[in-house]
Coordinates of C-alpha atoms and ligand atoms in Angstrom, one line a residue:
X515 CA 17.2 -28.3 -12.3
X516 CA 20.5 -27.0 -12.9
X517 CA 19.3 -23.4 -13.6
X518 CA 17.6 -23.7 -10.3
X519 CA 20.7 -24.7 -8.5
X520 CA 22.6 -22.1 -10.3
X521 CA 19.8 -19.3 -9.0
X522 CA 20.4 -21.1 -5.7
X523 CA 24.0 -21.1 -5.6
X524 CA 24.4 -17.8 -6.5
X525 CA 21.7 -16.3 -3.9
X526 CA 23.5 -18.6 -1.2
X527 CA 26.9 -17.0 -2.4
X528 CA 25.6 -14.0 -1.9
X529 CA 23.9 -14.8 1.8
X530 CA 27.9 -16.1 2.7
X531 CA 29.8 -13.2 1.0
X532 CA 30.1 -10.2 3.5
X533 CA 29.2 -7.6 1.3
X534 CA 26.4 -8.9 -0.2
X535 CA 24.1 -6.4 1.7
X536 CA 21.8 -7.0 -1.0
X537 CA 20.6 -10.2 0.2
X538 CA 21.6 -9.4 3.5
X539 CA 18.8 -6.2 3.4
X540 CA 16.3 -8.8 2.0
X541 CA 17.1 -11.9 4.7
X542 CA 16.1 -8.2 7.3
X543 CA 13.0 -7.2 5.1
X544 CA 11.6 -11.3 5.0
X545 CA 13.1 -13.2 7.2
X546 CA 10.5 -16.0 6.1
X547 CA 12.5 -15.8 2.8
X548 CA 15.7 -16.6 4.1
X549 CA 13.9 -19.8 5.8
X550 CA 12.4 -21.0 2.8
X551 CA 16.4 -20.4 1.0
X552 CA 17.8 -22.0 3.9
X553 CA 15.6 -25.5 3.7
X554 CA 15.7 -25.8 0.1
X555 CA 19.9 -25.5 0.0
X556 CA 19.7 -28.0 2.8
X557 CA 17.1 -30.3 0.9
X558 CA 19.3 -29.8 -2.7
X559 CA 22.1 -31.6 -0.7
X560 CA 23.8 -28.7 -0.1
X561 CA 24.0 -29.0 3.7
X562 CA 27.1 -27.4 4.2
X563 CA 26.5 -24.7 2.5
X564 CA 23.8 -23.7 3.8
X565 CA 25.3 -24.1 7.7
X566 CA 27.5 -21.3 6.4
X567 CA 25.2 -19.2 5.1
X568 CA 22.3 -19.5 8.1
X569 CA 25.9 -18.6 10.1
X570 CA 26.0 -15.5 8.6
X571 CA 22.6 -14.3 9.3
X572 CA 23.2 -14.1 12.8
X573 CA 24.4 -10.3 13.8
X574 CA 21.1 -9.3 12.5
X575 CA 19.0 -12.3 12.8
X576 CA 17.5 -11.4 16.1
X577 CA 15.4 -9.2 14.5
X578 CA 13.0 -11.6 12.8
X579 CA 11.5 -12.2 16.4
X580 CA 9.7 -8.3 15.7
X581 CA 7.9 -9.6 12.3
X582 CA 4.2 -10.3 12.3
X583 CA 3.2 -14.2 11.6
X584 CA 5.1 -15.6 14.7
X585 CA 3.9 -18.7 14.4
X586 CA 4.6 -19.1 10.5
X587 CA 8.3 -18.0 11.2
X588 CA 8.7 -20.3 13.8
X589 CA 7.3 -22.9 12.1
X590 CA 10.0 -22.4 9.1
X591 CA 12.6 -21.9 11.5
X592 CA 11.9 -25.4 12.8
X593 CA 11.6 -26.8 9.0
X594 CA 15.0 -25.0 8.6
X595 CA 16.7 -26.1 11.7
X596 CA 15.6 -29.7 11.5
X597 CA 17.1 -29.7 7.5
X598 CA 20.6 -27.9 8.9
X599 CA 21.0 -30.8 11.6
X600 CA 23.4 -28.5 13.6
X601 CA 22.3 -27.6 17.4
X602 CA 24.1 -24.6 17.7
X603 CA 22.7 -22.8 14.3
X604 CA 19.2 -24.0 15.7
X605 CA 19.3 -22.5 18.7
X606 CA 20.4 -19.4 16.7
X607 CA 17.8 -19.5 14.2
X608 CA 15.0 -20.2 17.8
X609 CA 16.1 -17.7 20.0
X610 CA 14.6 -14.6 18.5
X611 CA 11.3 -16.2 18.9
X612 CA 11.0 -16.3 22.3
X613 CA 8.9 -19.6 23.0
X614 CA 7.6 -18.3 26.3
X615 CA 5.8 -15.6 24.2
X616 CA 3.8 -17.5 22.4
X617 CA 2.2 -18.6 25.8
X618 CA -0.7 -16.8 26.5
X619 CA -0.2 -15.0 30.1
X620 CA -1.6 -16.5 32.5
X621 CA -4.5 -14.9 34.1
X622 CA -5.1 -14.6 38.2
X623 CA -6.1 -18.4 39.9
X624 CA -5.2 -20.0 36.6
X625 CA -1.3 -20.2 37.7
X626 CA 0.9 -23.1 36.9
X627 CA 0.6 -26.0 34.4
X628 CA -3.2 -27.8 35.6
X629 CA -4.4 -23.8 34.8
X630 CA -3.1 -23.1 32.1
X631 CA -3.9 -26.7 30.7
X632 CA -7.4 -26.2 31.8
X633 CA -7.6 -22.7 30.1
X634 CA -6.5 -24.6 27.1
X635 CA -9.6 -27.3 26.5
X636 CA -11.0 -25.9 22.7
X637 CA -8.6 -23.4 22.6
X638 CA -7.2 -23.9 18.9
X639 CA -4.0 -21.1 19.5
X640 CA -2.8 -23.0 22.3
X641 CA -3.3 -26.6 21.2
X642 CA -0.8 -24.9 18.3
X643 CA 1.3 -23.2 20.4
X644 CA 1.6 -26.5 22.5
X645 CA 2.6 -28.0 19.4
X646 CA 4.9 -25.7 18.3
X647 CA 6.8 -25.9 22.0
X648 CA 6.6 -29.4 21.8
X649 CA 8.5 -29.6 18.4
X650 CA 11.1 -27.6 19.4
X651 CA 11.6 -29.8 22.2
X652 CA 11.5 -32.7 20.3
X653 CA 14.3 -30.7 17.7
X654 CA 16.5 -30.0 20.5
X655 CA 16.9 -33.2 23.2
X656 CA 17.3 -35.1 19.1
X657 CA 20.4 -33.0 18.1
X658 CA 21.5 -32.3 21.9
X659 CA 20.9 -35.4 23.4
X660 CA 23.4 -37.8 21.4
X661 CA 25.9 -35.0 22.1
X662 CA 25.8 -35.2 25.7
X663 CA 27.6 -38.5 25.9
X664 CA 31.5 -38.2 26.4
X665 CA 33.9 -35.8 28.5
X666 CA 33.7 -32.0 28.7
X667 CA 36.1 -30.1 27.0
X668 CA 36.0 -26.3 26.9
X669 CA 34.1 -26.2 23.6
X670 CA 31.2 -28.6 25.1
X671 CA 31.0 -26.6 28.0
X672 CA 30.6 -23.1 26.0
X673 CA 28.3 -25.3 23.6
X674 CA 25.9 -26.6 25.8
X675 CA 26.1 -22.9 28.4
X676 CA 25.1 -21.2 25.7
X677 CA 21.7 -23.8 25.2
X678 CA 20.6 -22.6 28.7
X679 CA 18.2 -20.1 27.2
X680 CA 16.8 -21.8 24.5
X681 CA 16.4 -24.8 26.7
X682 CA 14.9 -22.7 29.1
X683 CA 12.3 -21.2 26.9
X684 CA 10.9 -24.3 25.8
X685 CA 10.5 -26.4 29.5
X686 CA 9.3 -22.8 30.6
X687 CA 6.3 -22.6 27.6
X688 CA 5.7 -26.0 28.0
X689 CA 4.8 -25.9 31.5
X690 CA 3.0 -22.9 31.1
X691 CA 0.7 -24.8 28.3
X692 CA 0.1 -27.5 30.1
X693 CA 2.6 -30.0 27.9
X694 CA 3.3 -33.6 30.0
X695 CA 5.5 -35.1 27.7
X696 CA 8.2 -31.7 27.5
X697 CA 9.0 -32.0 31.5
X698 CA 9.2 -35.5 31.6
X699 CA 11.9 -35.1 28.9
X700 CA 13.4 -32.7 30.1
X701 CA 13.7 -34.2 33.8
X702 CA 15.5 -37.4 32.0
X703 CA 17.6 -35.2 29.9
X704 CA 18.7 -33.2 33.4
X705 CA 19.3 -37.1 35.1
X706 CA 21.3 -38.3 32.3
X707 CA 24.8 -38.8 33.9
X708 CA 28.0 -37.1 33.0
X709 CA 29.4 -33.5 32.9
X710 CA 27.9 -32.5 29.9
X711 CA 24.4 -33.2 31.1
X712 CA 25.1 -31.0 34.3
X713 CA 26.4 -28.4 32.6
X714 CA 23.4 -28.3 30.3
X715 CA 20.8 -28.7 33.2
X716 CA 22.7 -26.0 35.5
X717 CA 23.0 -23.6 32.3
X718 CA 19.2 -23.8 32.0
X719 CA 18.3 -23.4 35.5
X720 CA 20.4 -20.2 35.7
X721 CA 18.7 -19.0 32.5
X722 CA 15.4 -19.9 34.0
X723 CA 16.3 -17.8 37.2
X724 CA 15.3 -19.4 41.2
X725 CA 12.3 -21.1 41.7
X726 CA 10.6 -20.7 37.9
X727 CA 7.7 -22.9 37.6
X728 CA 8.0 -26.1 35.7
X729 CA 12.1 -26.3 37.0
X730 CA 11.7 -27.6 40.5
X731 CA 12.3 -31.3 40.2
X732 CA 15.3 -30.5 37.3
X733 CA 16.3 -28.1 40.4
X734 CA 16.1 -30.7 42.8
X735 CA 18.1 -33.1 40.8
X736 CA 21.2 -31.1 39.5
X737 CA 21.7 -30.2 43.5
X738 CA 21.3 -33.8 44.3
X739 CA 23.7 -34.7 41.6
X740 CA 26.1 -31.7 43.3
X741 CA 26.1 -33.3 46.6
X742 CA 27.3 -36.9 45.6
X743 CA 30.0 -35.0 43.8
X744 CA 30.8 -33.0 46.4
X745 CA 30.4 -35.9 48.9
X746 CA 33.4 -37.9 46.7
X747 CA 37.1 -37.8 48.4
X748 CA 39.1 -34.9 47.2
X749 CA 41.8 -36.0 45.1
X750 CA 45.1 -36.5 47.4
X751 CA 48.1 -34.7 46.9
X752 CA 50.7 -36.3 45.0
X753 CA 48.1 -38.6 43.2
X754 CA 48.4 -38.2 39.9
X755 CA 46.0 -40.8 38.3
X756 CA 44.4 -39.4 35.0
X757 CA 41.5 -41.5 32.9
X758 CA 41.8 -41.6 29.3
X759 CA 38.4 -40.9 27.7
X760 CA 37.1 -44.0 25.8
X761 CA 37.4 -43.2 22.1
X762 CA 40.2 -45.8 20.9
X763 CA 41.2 -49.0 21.5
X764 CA 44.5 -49.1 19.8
X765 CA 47.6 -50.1 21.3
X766 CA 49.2 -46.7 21.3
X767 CA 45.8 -45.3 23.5
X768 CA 46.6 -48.7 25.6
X769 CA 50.3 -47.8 26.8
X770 CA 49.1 -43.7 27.2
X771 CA 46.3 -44.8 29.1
X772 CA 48.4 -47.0 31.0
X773 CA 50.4 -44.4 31.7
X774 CA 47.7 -41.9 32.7
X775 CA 46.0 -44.1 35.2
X776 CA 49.0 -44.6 36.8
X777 CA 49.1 -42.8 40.6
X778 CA 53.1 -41.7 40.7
X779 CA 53.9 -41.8 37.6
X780 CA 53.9 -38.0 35.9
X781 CA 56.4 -38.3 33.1
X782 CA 57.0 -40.7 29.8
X783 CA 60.0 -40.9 27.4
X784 CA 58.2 -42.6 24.8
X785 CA 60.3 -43.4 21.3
X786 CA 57.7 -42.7 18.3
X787 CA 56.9 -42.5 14.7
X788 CA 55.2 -39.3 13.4
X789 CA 52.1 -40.6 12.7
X790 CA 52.1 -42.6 15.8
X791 CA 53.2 -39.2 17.7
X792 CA 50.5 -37.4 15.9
X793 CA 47.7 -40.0 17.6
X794 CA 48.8 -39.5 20.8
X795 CA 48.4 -35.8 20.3
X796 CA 45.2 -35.8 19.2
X797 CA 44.0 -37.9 21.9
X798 CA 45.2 -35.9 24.5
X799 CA 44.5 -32.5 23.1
X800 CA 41.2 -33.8 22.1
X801 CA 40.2 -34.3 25.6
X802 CA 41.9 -31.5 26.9
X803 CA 44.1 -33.5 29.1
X804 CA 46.3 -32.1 31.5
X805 CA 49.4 -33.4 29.8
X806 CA 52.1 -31.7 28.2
X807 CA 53.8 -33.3 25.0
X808 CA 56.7 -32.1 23.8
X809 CA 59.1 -34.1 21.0
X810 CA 62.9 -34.4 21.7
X811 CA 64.5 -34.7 18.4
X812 CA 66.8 -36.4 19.2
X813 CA 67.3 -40.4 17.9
X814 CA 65.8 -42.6 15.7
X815 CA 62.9 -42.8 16.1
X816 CA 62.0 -39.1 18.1
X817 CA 61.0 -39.2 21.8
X818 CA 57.3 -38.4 23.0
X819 CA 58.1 -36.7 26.2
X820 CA 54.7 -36.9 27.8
X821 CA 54.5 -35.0 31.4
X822 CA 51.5 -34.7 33.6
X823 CA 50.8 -30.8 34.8
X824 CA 50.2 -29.7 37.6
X825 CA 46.4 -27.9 36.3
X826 CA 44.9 -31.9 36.8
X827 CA 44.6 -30.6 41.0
X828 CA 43.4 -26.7 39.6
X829 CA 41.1 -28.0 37.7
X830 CA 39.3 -30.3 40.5
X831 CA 39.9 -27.8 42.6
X832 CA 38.0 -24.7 40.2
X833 CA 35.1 -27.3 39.7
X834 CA 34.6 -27.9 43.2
X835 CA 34.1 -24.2 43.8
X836 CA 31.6 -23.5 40.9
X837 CA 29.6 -26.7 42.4
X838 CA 29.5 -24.9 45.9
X839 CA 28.5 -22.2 44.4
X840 CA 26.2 -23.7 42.2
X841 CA 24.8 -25.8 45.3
X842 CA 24.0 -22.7 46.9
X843 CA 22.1 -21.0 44.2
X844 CA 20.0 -23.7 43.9
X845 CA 19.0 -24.1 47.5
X846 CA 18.8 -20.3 47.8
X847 CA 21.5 -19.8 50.5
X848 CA 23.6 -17.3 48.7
Ligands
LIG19 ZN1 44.4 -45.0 19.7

């Protein structure tokens, strides 16, 4: 056991250091081999570990999508991305694989999900492909799902813009194989409320391209979701209400939220401890709040000067465009 973990250790050292090209040349010659390393440091406990080291394999891991056996490589890839439990190193570790390829194409008359399901009766590579597609899907809404919940920060929405195509890939091959249960998931994932769902649904739409089959009703929905967001009053000048996130219910988060929900008030002299300071930081730079905070050091204790900026109106005002916008892509009028 402890010789093994030693071997392990040292190969995963290796994987992480830069200038191991040794291991790096073999991850390029068997990609399968890095898989296998990847799931058993994950399985040894070693989770972390191996994050950083299937991290590392990515300027060159888009190769493994040229190797022969497909469909074993994908297969580890999904063993490896289930044991790393981390949505962005998944979608990495998918992408070279192209899902949609793994669909057979689609031959004259037998367009659209009932043909290709209908090809499929007895068909033993497509009852495996379907399966394939609809355990990735199954992967993906489980680590990208929970995550959707909460407000969107820049980091979310690069996060989740960046899952368009691998999102894409899977509704796309699912349709194309004639899988039920993958649209219907993916239509509630593109209902589920909140910014970070819409971001995720319009990011795979756009990676999808206009009027792809098996994305009409997501289609529908994110520009029925545009219009009620459109259709809400603008925000009026000189109101400078702000909603603290959920997250905390302490008492420091009750007087800042206080003070963020209030209309006219943009500015807080607030006498605070460091620690108690520090909270409030967090909070607000955690949500990416339009709020500067700034400590005058003056006193005892220092002041938490908290002031309201003036990118709360830019922002509403930038989102409105890119939902215009996005509104108009969808219904093809641009
Ligand atoms: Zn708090």
């Amino acid at each position: 056991m402890a010789r093994a973990l030693d071997r392990w250790y040292r190969r995963a050292a290796l994987v992480v250091w830069p200038r191991g090209q040794g291991v790096a040349s073999r991850t390029e010659a068997s990609p399968g081999w890095a898989l296998d390393e990847l799931t058993a440091m994950a399985r040894a406990g070693d989770v972390a570990r191996a994050r950083e080291a299937a991290r590392s394999l990515e300027s060159f891991w888009h190769a493994a999508g040229r190797y022969a056996d497909q469909t074993v490589l994908l297969g580890k890839a999904l063993e490896a991305a289930r044991e790393l439990d981390d949505a962005q190193i998944a979608a990495m570790l998918l992408r070279p694989f192209a899902l949609e390829r793994l669909v057979p194409r689609a031959r004259p008359g037998l367009r659209g999900p009932g043909g290709a399901l209908r090809s499929a009766e007895g068909n033993p590579s497509i009852t495996a492909a379907r399966r394939i597609v609809d355990l990735s899907w199954t992967m993906f809404a489980g680590q990208v799902g929970p995550a959707l919940d909460g407000p969107l920060t820049s980091r979310h929405e690069a996060w989740l813009t960046a899952l368009g195509a691998p999102c894409s890939g899977i509704i796309a091959a699912a349709a194309q194989l004639g899988s039920t249960g993958v649209p219907e998931d993916a239509r509630k994932l593109t209902r589920t409320a909140g910014d970070r769902a819409h971001v995720l649904a319009m990011a795979t739409l756009r990676a999808a391209g206009a009027h792809q089959a098996g994305f009409d009703e997501p289609a529908i929905d994110c520009a029925e979701r545009i219009r009620v967001l459109l259709a809400q009053p603008q925000r009026a000048p000189g109101d400078w209400s702000i909603e603290l996130p959920a997250g905390c219910a302490c008492d420091l988060c009750e007087v800042l939220g206080t003070f963020l929900l209030h209309s006219e008030r943009r500015a807080l002299d607030w006498p605070l401890a460091k620690d108690k300071r520090r909270h409030v930081h967090t909070r607000i730079d955690d949500a990416e709040l339009p709020v500067r905070h700034e400590t005058r050091r003056q006193g005892r204790p220092y002041t938490l000067v908290l002031t309201k900026t003036e990118a709360l109106f830019e922002r509403e005002r930038l989102a409105r465009g890119r939902h215009e916008t996005d509104l108009a892509w969808l219904t093809g009028n641009c």
